């Protein structure tokens, strides 16, 4: 066979290969078409559900900037130590923070805080000027020493000479016994001081009128420590705030929120 004859024989083989390739391509095309038809024929709701399930199964990205923000150990509070903050009950969602200017000062600030859920950070609502014991603060208070007890105490009961403000939810004892007698430490009038009071659960039995005389830890520590209306002077141990503030406190405190008062000198 000549060289040219061999050359002429190749196109025949090429034609057969081309035919086989065409057949294969046709088969692949049929498969592609069939697959496409099967997808289109799928129920649209099922297809959407499958797509959503696929998307939901993918790991969701985490906002690293949010994740890396350090949480304040004081959970939004100021003027106290981390040790004091740790004494605040986890379930409490309302808090009055009273911080004195110094250990021996009778001038302080009362700030109302709330939080949306147990364990969440505290959010400041409002602040008022306040007064405390004439000789400041003490962790070992005794009767007559003119200091206010330092610590974290529950707020469970209220009362006063006047009728409770609308919306008051704490148990409220309206009683003629809420009349201050005598004069204040600096000789100021005490008239109106007990128009509204909230008992501070220091050396008292919760669930009773603020007038309850029983002192479970003994009379040497003193008792009847109240949050009441300020009388323009230091107290013998109570905390005084403006009358409008007392009205707001009584309208806002909710037993279901487990309210507490946290009180002491700045940074305690």
PDB file of C-alpha atoms in Angstrom:
ATOM      1  CA  UNK A   1       0.000   0.000   0.000  1.00  0.00           C
ATOM      2  CA  UNK A   2       1.321   3.424  -0.959  1.00  0.00           C
ATOM      3  CA  UNK A   3       1.820   6.283   1.357  1.00  0.00           C
ATOM      4  CA  UNK A   4      -1.053   8.147  -0.229  1.00  0.00           C
ATOM      5  CA  UNK A   5      -3.325   5.118   0.087  1.00  0.00           C
ATOM      6  CA  UNK A   6      -2.591   4.902   3.783  1.00  0.00           C
ATOM      7  CA  UNK A   7      -3.330   8.574   4.133  1.00  0.00           C
ATOM      8  CA  UNK A   8      -6.637   8.158   2.357  1.00  0.00           C
ATOM      9  CA  UNK A   9      -7.655   5.343   4.702  1.00  0.00           C
ATOM     10  CA  UNK A  10      -7.465   7.558   7.850  1.00  0.00           C
ATOM     11  CA  UNK A  11     -10.535   9.627   7.114  1.00  0.00           C
ATOM     12  CA  UNK A  12     -12.646   6.485   7.392  1.00  0.00           C
ATOM     13  CA  UNK A  13     -11.354   5.808  10.881  1.00  0.00           C
ATOM     14  CA  UNK A  14     -11.850   9.472  11.797  1.00  0.00           C
ATOM     15  CA  UNK A  15     -15.435   9.306  10.622  1.00  0.00           C
ATOM     16  CA  UNK A  16     -16.112   6.336  12.819  1.00  0.00           C
ATOM     17  CA  UNK A  17     -14.581   8.099  15.821  1.00  0.00           C
ATOM     18  CA  UNK A  18     -16.592  11.196  15.057  1.00  0.00           C
ATOM     19  CA  UNK A  19     -19.753   9.141  14.904  1.00  0.00           C
ATOM     20  CA  UNK A  20     -18.983   7.546  18.246  1.00  0.00           C
ATOM     21  CA  UNK A  21     -18.320  10.973  19.787  1.00  0.00           C
ATOM     22  CA  UNK A  22     -21.550  12.328  18.364  1.00  0.00           C
ATOM     23  CA  UNK A  23     -23.456   9.398  19.802  1.00  0.00           C
ATOM     24  CA  UNK A  24     -21.821   9.938  23.193  1.00  0.00           C
ATOM     25  CA  UNK A  25     -22.601  13.641  23.065  1.00  0.00           C
ATOM     26  CA  UNK A  26     -26.188  12.874  22.212  1.00  0.00           C
ATOM     27  CA  UNK A  27     -26.406  10.493  25.146  1.00  0.00           C
ATOM     28  CA  UNK A  28     -24.934  13.109  27.484  1.00  0.00           C
ATOM     29  CA  UNK A  29     -27.304  15.673  26.108  1.00  0.00           C
ATOM     30  CA  UNK A  30     -30.218  13.378  26.775  1.00  0.00           C
ATOM     31  CA  UNK A  31     -29.050  12.819  30.322  1.00  0.00           C
ATOM     32  CA  UNK A  32     -28.639  16.553  30.834  1.00  0.00           C
ATOM     33  CA  UNK A  33     -32.086  17.215  29.478  1.00  0.00           C
ATOM     34  CA  UNK A  34     -33.617  14.465  31.581  1.00  0.00           C
ATOM     35  CA  UNK A  35     -32.005  15.782  34.716  1.00  0.00           C
ATOM     36  CA  UNK A  36     -33.180  19.281  33.904  1.00  0.00           C
ATOM     37  CA  UNK A  37     -36.717  18.148  33.364  1.00  0.00           C
ATOM     38  CA  UNK A  38     -36.757  16.241  36.618  1.00  0.00           C
ATOM     39  CA  UNK A  39     -35.687  19.462  38.496  1.00  0.00           C
ATOM     40  CA  UNK A  40     -38.298  21.610  36.779  1.00  0.00           C
ATOM     41  CA  UNK A  41     -41.007  19.084  37.446  1.00  0.00           C
ATOM     42  CA  UNK A  42     -40.199  19.163  41.183  1.00  0.00           C
ATOM     43  CA  UNK A  43     -42.854  20.785  43.412  1.00  0.00           C
ATOM     44  CA  UNK A  44     -41.844  24.465  43.863  1.00  0.00           C
ATOM     45  CA  UNK A  45     -42.589  24.428  47.600  1.00  0.00           C
ATOM     46  CA  UNK A  46     -40.432  21.341  48.062  1.00  0.00           C
ATOM     47  CA  UNK A  47     -37.664  22.938  46.071  1.00  0.00           C
ATOM     48  CA  UNK A  48     -37.840  26.091  48.149  1.00  0.00           C
ATOM     49  CA  UNK A  49     -37.835  24.017  51.336  1.00  0.00           C
ATOM     50  CA  UNK A  50     -34.840  22.019  50.190  1.00  0.00           C
ATOM     51  CA  UNK A  51     -32.971  25.204  49.347  1.00  0.00           C
ATOM     52  CA  UNK A  52     -33.827  26.737  52.712  1.00  0.00           C
ATOM     53  CA  UNK A  53     -32.788  23.578  54.569  1.00  0.00           C
ATOM     54  CA  UNK A  54     -29.497  23.613  52.704  1.00  0.00           C
ATOM     55  CA  UNK A  55     -28.939  27.255  53.607  1.00  0.00           C
ATOM     56  CA  UNK A  56     -29.923  26.693  57.240  1.00  0.00           C
ATOM     57  CA  UNK A  57     -27.558  23.753  57.549  1.00  0.00           C
ATOM     58  CA  UNK A  58     -24.573  25.856  56.603  1.00  0.00           C
ATOM     59  CA  UNK A  59     -22.574  27.258  59.557  1.00  0.00           C
ATOM     60  CA  UNK A  60     -23.657  30.830  60.212  1.00  0.00           C
ATOM     61  CA  UNK A  61     -20.902  33.431  60.404  1.00  0.00           C
ATOM     62  CA  UNK A  62     -20.178  34.893  63.853  1.00  0.00           C
ATOM     63  CA  UNK A  63     -19.746  38.624  64.225  1.00  0.00           C
ATOM     64  CA  UNK A  64     -16.276  38.592  65.675  1.00  0.00           C
ATOM     65  CA  UNK A  65     -16.434  42.251  66.666  1.00  0.00           C
ATOM     66  CA  UNK A  66     -19.467  41.540  68.864  1.00  0.00           C
ATOM     67  CA  UNK A  67     -18.069  38.278  70.185  1.00  0.00           C
ATOM     68  CA  UNK A  68     -14.785  39.891  71.250  1.00  0.00           C
ATOM     69  CA  UNK A  69     -16.352  42.803  73.191  1.00  0.00           C
ATOM     70  CA  UNK A  70     -15.358  42.254  76.853  1.00  0.00           C
ATOM     71  CA  UNK A  71     -18.273  42.376  79.292  1.00  0.00           C
ATOM     72  CA  UNK A  72     -17.950  44.790  82.192  1.00  0.00           C
ATOM     73  CA  UNK A  73     -17.497  42.909  85.479  1.00  0.00           C
ATOM     74  CA  UNK A  74     -19.867  45.449  87.085  1.00  0.00           C
ATOM     75  CA  UNK A  75     -22.591  44.678  84.505  1.00  0.00           C
ATOM     76  CA  UNK A  76     -23.367  48.343  83.837  1.00  0.00           C
ATOM     77  CA  UNK A  77     -23.178  49.586  87.443  1.00  0.00           C
ATOM     78  CA  UNK A  78     -20.722  52.247  88.644  1.00  0.00           C
ATOM     79  CA  UNK A  79     -19.298  53.289  91.990  1.00  0.00           C
ATOM     80  CA  UNK A  80     -19.089  49.831  93.561  1.00  0.00           C
ATOM     81  CA  UNK A  81     -16.549  47.020  93.702  1.00  0.00           C
ATOM     82  CA  UNK A  82     -16.830  43.724  91.878  1.00  0.00           C
ATOM     83  CA  UNK A  83     -17.193  42.003  95.254  1.00  0.00           C
ATOM     84  CA  UNK A  84     -20.288  44.078  96.033  1.00  0.00           C
ATOM     85  CA  UNK A  85     -21.726  43.426  92.590  1.00  0.00           C
ATOM     86  CA  UNK A  86     -21.367  39.686  93.150  1.00  0.00           C
ATOM     87  CA  UNK A  87     -23.612  39.962  96.230  1.00  0.00           C
ATOM     88  CA  UNK A  88     -26.536  41.237  94.155  1.00  0.00           C
ATOM     89  CA  UNK A  89     -29.018  38.382  93.661  1.00  0.00           C
ATOM     90  CA  UNK A  90     -28.962  37.043  90.111  1.00  0.00           C
ATOM     91  CA  UNK A  91     -32.760  37.105  89.901  1.00  0.00           C
ATOM     92  CA  UNK A  92     -33.060  40.808  90.801  1.00  0.00           C
ATOM     93  CA  UNK A  93     -34.140  43.083  87.936  1.00  0.00           C
ATOM     94  CA  UNK A  94     -34.618  46.349  89.850  1.00  0.00           C
ATOM     95  CA  UNK A  95     -31.936  48.061  91.927  1.00  0.00           C
ATOM     96  CA  UNK A  96     -31.448  51.317  93.797  1.00  0.00           C
ATOM     97  CA  UNK A  97     -27.750  52.145  94.160  1.00  0.00           C
ATOM     98  CA  UNK A  98     -26.872  54.627  96.908  1.00  0.00           C
ATOM     99  CA  UNK A  99     -23.244  55.738  96.842  1.00  0.00           C
ATOM    100  CA  UNK A 100     -21.895  58.102  99.504  1.00  0.00           C
ATOM    101  CA  UNK A 101     -19.185  60.670  98.900  1.00  0.00           C
ATOM    102  CA  UNK A 102     -16.986  59.112 101.561  1.00  0.00           C
ATOM    103  CA  UNK A 103     -17.097  56.608 104.423  1.00  0.00           C
ATOM    104  CA  UNK A 104     -17.824  59.393 106.913  1.00  0.00           C
ATOM    105  CA  UNK A 105     -20.059  61.534 104.667  1.00  0.00           C
ATOM    106  CA  UNK A 106     -23.842  61.943 104.939  1.00  0.00           C
ATOM    107  CA  UNK A 107     -24.180  63.128 101.332  1.00  0.00           C
ATOM    108  CA  UNK A 108     -24.850  60.556  98.632  1.00  0.00           C
ATOM    109  CA  UNK A 109     -26.536  59.864  95.305  1.00  0.00           C
ATOM    110  CA  UNK A 110     -29.369  57.402  94.691  1.00  0.00           C
ATOM    111  CA  UNK A 111     -29.646  55.866  91.218  1.00  0.00           C
ATOM    112  CA  UNK A 112     -32.412  53.614  89.966  1.00  0.00           C
ATOM    113  CA  UNK A 113     -31.361  50.747  87.658  1.00  0.00           C
ATOM    114  CA  UNK A 114     -33.319  48.086  85.827  1.00  0.00           C
ATOM    115  CA  UNK A 115     -32.412  45.166  83.608  1.00  0.00           C
ATOM    116  CA  UNK A 116     -34.569  43.249  81.098  1.00  0.00           C
ATOM    117  CA  UNK A 117     -33.725  39.782  82.380  1.00  0.00           C
ATOM    118  CA  UNK A 118     -31.843  38.026  85.152  1.00  0.00           C
ATOM    119  CA  UNK A 119     -28.116  38.100  84.454  1.00  0.00           C
ATOM    120  CA  UNK A 120     -28.337  40.901  81.862  1.00  0.00           C
ATOM    121  CA  UNK A 121     -26.470  44.195  82.248  1.00  0.00           C
ATOM    122  CA  UNK A 122     -28.038  46.972  84.308  1.00  0.00           C
ATOM    123  CA  UNK A 123     -29.454  50.091  82.647  1.00  0.00           C
ATOM    124  CA  UNK A 124     -29.532  53.424  84.471  1.00  0.00           C
ATOM    125  CA  UNK A 125     -33.000  54.977  84.695  1.00  0.00           C
ATOM    126  CA  UNK A 126     -32.739  58.066  86.939  1.00  0.00           C
ATOM    127  CA  UNK A 127     -30.649  59.606  89.727  1.00  0.00           C
ATOM    128  CA  UNK A 128     -31.469  61.826  92.705  1.00  0.00           C
ATOM    129  CA  UNK A 129     -29.516  63.556  95.481  1.00  0.00           C
ATOM    130  CA  UNK A 130     -29.692  61.615  98.726  1.00  0.00           C
ATOM    131  CA  UNK A 131     -28.660  61.751 102.370  1.00  0.00           C
ATOM    132  CA  UNK A 132     -27.635  58.956 104.694  1.00  0.00           C
ATOM    133  CA  UNK A 133     -26.430  58.623 108.291  1.00  0.00           C
ATOM    134  CA  UNK A 134     -24.842  61.697 109.845  1.00  0.00           C
ATOM    135  CA  UNK A 135     -21.593  59.783 110.427  1.00  0.00           C
ATOM    136  CA  UNK A 136     -21.521  57.976 107.128  1.00  0.00           C
ATOM    137  CA  UNK A 137     -21.450  54.219 106.657  1.00  0.00           C
ATOM    138  CA  UNK A 138     -20.654  51.106 108.650  1.00  0.00           C
ATOM    139  CA  UNK A 139     -20.477  47.373 108.004  1.00  0.00           C
ATOM    140  CA  UNK A 140     -20.931  46.767 111.752  1.00  0.00           C
ATOM    141  CA  UNK A 141     -23.634  49.251 112.598  1.00  0.00           C
ATOM    142  CA  UNK A 142     -24.818  49.611 116.184  1.00  0.00           C
ATOM    143  CA  UNK A 143     -27.842  51.411 117.550  1.00  0.00           C
ATOM    144  CA  UNK A 144     -27.291  55.152 117.942  1.00  0.00           C
ATOM    145  CA  UNK A 145     -23.961  55.377 116.094  1.00  0.00           C
ATOM    146  CA  UNK A 146     -25.566  57.578 113.402  1.00  0.00           C
ATOM    147  CA  UNK A 147     -24.279  55.457 110.501  1.00  0.00           C
ATOM    148  CA  UNK A 148     -26.185  53.763 107.708  1.00  0.00           C
ATOM    149  CA  UNK A 149     -25.660  50.040 107.178  1.00  0.00           C
ATOM    150  CA  UNK A 150     -23.449  49.208 104.226  1.00  0.00           C
ATOM    151  CA  UNK A 151     -24.411  46.292 101.983  1.00  0.00           C
ATOM    152  CA  UNK A 152     -27.040  44.759  99.713  1.00  0.00           C
ATOM    153  CA  UNK A 153     -30.578  44.536 101.087  1.00  0.00           C
ATOM    154  CA  UNK A 154     -33.969  43.484  99.700  1.00  0.00           C
ATOM    155  CA  UNK A 155     -36.876  45.910  99.332  1.00  0.00           C
ATOM    156  CA  UNK A 156     -40.080  44.046 100.137  1.00  0.00           C
ATOM    157  CA  UNK A 157     -42.484  46.306 102.052  1.00  0.00           C
ATOM    158  CA  UNK A 158     -43.682  49.900 101.974  1.00  0.00           C
ATOM    159  CA  UNK A 159     -45.964  52.237 103.859  1.00  0.00           C
ATOM    160  CA  UNK A 160     -46.520  55.809 104.842  1.00  0.00           C
ATOM    161  CA  UNK A 161     -48.679  58.476 106.343  1.00  0.00           C
ATOM    162  CA  UNK A 162     -50.206  59.205 102.922  1.00  0.00           C
ATOM    163  CA  UNK A 163     -52.173  56.905 100.654  1.00  0.00           C
ATOM    164  CA  UNK A 164     -50.011  54.932  98.226  1.00  0.00           C
ATOM    165  CA  UNK A 165     -49.350  56.588  94.860  1.00  0.00           C
ATOM    166  CA  UNK A 166     -51.323  55.080  91.944  1.00  0.00           C
ATOM    167  CA  UNK A 167     -49.654  51.950  90.619  1.00  0.00           C
ATOM    168  CA  UNK A 168     -47.852  50.939  93.821  1.00  0.00           C
ATOM    169  CA  UNK A 169     -47.279  47.168  93.801  1.00  0.00           C
ATOM    170  CA  UNK A 170     -45.301  46.612  96.998  1.00  0.00           C
ATOM    171  CA  UNK A 171     -47.397  45.731 100.057  1.00  0.00           C
ATOM    172  CA  UNK A 172     -48.259  49.153 101.481  1.00  0.00           C
ATOM    173  CA  UNK A 173     -49.256  49.990 105.048  1.00  0.00           C
ATOM    174  CA  UNK A 174     -51.050  53.336 105.332  1.00  0.00           C
ATOM    175  CA  UNK A 175     -50.861  54.119 109.020  1.00  0.00           C
ATOM    176  CA  UNK A 176     -50.996  57.121 111.355  1.00  0.00           C
ATOM    177  CA  UNK A 177     -47.930  55.650 113.022  1.00  0.00           C
ATOM    178  CA  UNK A 178     -45.753  57.063 110.267  1.00  0.00           C
ATOM    179  CA  UNK A 179     -45.308  60.390 112.010  1.00  0.00           C
ATOM    180  CA  UNK A 180     -41.778  61.582 112.718  1.00  0.00           C
ATOM    181  CA  UNK A 181     -41.378  63.138 116.149  1.00  0.00           C
ATOM    182  CA  UNK A 182     -38.718  65.468 117.469  1.00  0.00           C
ATOM    183  CA  UNK A 183     -36.090  67.138 115.287  1.00  0.00           C
ATOM    184  CA  UNK A 184     -33.408  65.957 112.909  1.00  0.00           C
ATOM    185  CA  UNK A 185     -29.701  65.523 113.729  1.00  0.00           C
ATOM    186  CA  UNK A 186     -29.040  69.119 112.721  1.00  0.00           C
ATOM    187  CA  UNK A 187     -32.199  70.419 114.373  1.00  0.00           C
ATOM    188  CA  UNK A 188     -34.263  70.453 111.158  1.00  0.00           C
ATOM    189  CA  UNK A 189     -37.974  69.658 111.070  1.00  0.00           C
ATOM    190  CA  UNK A 190     -38.926  66.049 110.290  1.00  0.00           C
ATOM    191  CA  UNK A 191     -42.466  66.853 109.146  1.00  0.00           C
ATOM    192  CA  UNK A 192     -43.386  64.825 106.056  1.00  0.00           C
ATOM    193  CA  UNK A 193     -40.349  62.517 106.267  1.00  0.00           C
ATOM    194  CA  UNK A 194     -42.525  59.430 106.540  1.00  0.00           C
ATOM    195  CA  UNK A 195     -45.208  60.414 104.066  1.00  0.00           C
ATOM    196  CA  UNK A 196     -43.794  57.565 101.964  1.00  0.00           C
ATOM    197  CA  UNK A 197     -41.304  54.917 103.080  1.00  0.00           C
ATOM    198  CA  UNK A 198     -39.845  51.666 101.789  1.00  0.00           C
ATOM    199  CA  UNK A 199     -38.399  49.376 104.433  1.00  0.00           C
ATOM    200  CA  UNK A 200     -34.777  48.338 103.880  1.00  0.00           C
ATOM    201  CA  UNK A 201     -34.447  44.700 104.906  1.00  0.00           C
ATOM    202  CA  UNK A 202     -31.730  45.281 107.498  1.00  0.00           C
ATOM    203  CA  UNK A 203     -32.401  43.548 110.833  1.00  0.00           C
ATOM    204  CA  UNK A 204     -36.116  43.165 110.133  1.00  0.00           C
ATOM    205  CA  UNK A 205     -38.662  40.524 109.175  1.00  0.00           C
ATOM    206  CA  UNK A 206     -39.631  40.764 105.485  1.00  0.00           C
ATOM    207  CA  UNK A 207     -43.315  40.613 104.667  1.00  0.00           C
ATOM    208  CA  UNK A 208     -44.409  42.926 107.479  1.00  0.00           C
ATOM    209  CA  UNK A 209     -45.155  46.613 107.857  1.00  0.00           C
ATOM    210  CA  UNK A 210     -42.115  48.893 108.048  1.00  0.00           C
ATOM    211  CA  UNK A 211     -43.419  49.726 111.530  1.00  0.00           C
ATOM    212  CA  UNK A 212     -42.793  46.159 112.728  1.00  0.00           C
ATOM    213  CA  UNK A 213     -40.593  46.534 115.873  1.00  0.00           C
ATOM    214  CA  UNK A 214     -39.012  43.061 115.832  1.00  0.00           C
ATOM    215  CA  UNK A 215     -35.236  43.005 115.189  1.00  0.00           C
ATOM    216  CA  UNK A 216     -34.163  39.415 114.482  1.00  0.00           C
ATOM    217  CA  UNK A 217     -30.438  40.119 114.956  1.00  0.00           C
ATOM    218  CA  UNK A 218     -30.900  41.950 118.219  1.00  0.00           C
ATOM    219  CA  UNK A 219     -31.653  45.532 119.211  1.00  0.00           C
ATOM    220  CA  UNK A 220     -27.956  46.397 119.531  1.00  0.00           C
ATOM    221  CA  UNK A 221     -27.732  46.694 115.727  1.00  0.00           C
ATOM    222  CA  UNK A 222     -30.727  48.990 115.577  1.00  0.00           C
ATOM    223  CA  UNK A 223     -33.501  48.723 113.038  1.00  0.00           C
ATOM    224  CA  UNK A 224     -36.297  50.508 111.208  1.00  0.00           C
ATOM    225  CA  UNK A 225     -33.874  51.558 108.478  1.00  0.00           C
ATOM    226  CA  UNK A 226     -35.983  53.056 105.693  1.00  0.00           C
ATOM    227  CA  UNK A 227     -35.795  54.757 102.342  1.00  0.00           C
ATOM    228  CA  UNK A 228     -37.965  57.818 102.982  1.00  0.00           C
ATOM    229  CA  UNK A 229     -38.620  61.448 102.092  1.00  0.00           C
ATOM    230  CA  UNK A 230     -35.569  63.681 102.609  1.00  0.00           C
ATOM    231  CA  UNK A 231     -35.881  66.259 105.408  1.00  0.00           C
ATOM    232  CA  UNK A 232     -32.974  68.474 104.324  1.00  0.00           C
ATOM    233  CA  UNK A 233     -30.537  66.941 106.747  1.00  0.00           C
ATOM    234  CA  UNK A 234     -28.591  63.779 107.594  1.00  0.00           C
ATOM    235  CA  UNK A 235     -30.364  60.843 109.180  1.00  0.00           C
ATOM    236  CA  UNK A 236     -29.763  58.523 112.078  1.00  0.00           C
ATOM    237  CA  UNK A 237     -29.291  55.643 109.616  1.00  0.00           C
ATOM    238  CA  UNK A 238     -32.005  55.856 106.937  1.00  0.00           C
ATOM    239  CA  UNK A 239     -31.636  57.094 103.359  1.00  0.00           C
ATOM    240  CA  UNK A 240     -33.604  60.165 102.310  1.00  0.00           C
ATOM    241  CA  UNK A 241     -34.483  61.177  98.739  1.00  0.00           C
ATOM    242  CA  UNK A 242     -36.816  63.893  97.359  1.00  0.00           C
ATOM    243  CA  UNK A 243     -40.561  63.351  97.759  1.00  0.00           C
ATOM    244  CA  UNK A 244     -41.166  63.151  93.992  1.00  0.00           C
ATOM    245  CA  UNK A 245     -38.445  60.518  93.779  1.00  0.00           C
ATOM    246  CA  UNK A 246     -40.088  58.482  96.555  1.00  0.00           C
ATOM    247  CA  UNK A 247     -43.362  58.644  94.668  1.00  0.00           C
ATOM    248  CA  UNK A 248     -41.661  57.353  91.498  1.00  0.00           C
ATOM    249  CA  UNK A 249     -39.912  54.600  93.419  1.00  0.00           C
ATOM    250  CA  UNK A 250     -43.201  53.392  94.892  1.00  0.00           C
ATOM    251  CA  UNK A 251     -44.856  53.440  91.478  1.00  0.00           C
ATOM    252  CA  UNK A 252     -41.986  51.508  89.872  1.00  0.00           C
ATOM    253  CA  UNK A 253     -40.837  48.863  92.355  1.00  0.00           C
ATOM    254  CA  UNK A 254     -42.290  45.469  91.524  1.00  0.00           C
ATOM    255  CA  UNK A 255     -42.050  42.471  93.898  1.00  0.00           C
ATOM    256  CA  UNK A 256     -41.796  40.187  90.857  1.00  0.00           C
ATOM    257  CA  UNK A 257     -38.531  41.946  89.907  1.00  0.00           C
ATOM    258  CA  UNK A 258     -36.950  41.137  93.314  1.00  0.00           C
ATOM    259  CA  UNK A 259     -35.819  44.747  93.969  1.00  0.00           C
ATOM    260  CA  UNK A 260     -32.783  45.465  96.123  1.00  0.00           C
ATOM    261  CA  UNK A 261     -30.942  48.484  97.465  1.00  0.00           C
ATOM    262  CA  UNK A 262     -27.146  48.531  97.304  1.00  0.00           C
ATOM    263  CA  UNK A 263     -25.708  51.165  99.628  1.00  0.00           C
ATOM    264  CA  UNK A 264     -22.364  52.355 100.919  1.00  0.00           C
ATOM    265  CA  UNK A 265     -19.520  54.800 100.271  1.00  0.00           C
ATOM    266  CA  UNK A 266     -18.145  55.292  96.754  1.00  0.00           C
ATOM    267  CA  UNK A 267     -16.208  52.219  95.603  1.00  0.00           C
ATOM    268  CA  UNK A 268     -17.386  49.956  98.446  1.00  0.00           C
TER     269      UNK A 268
END
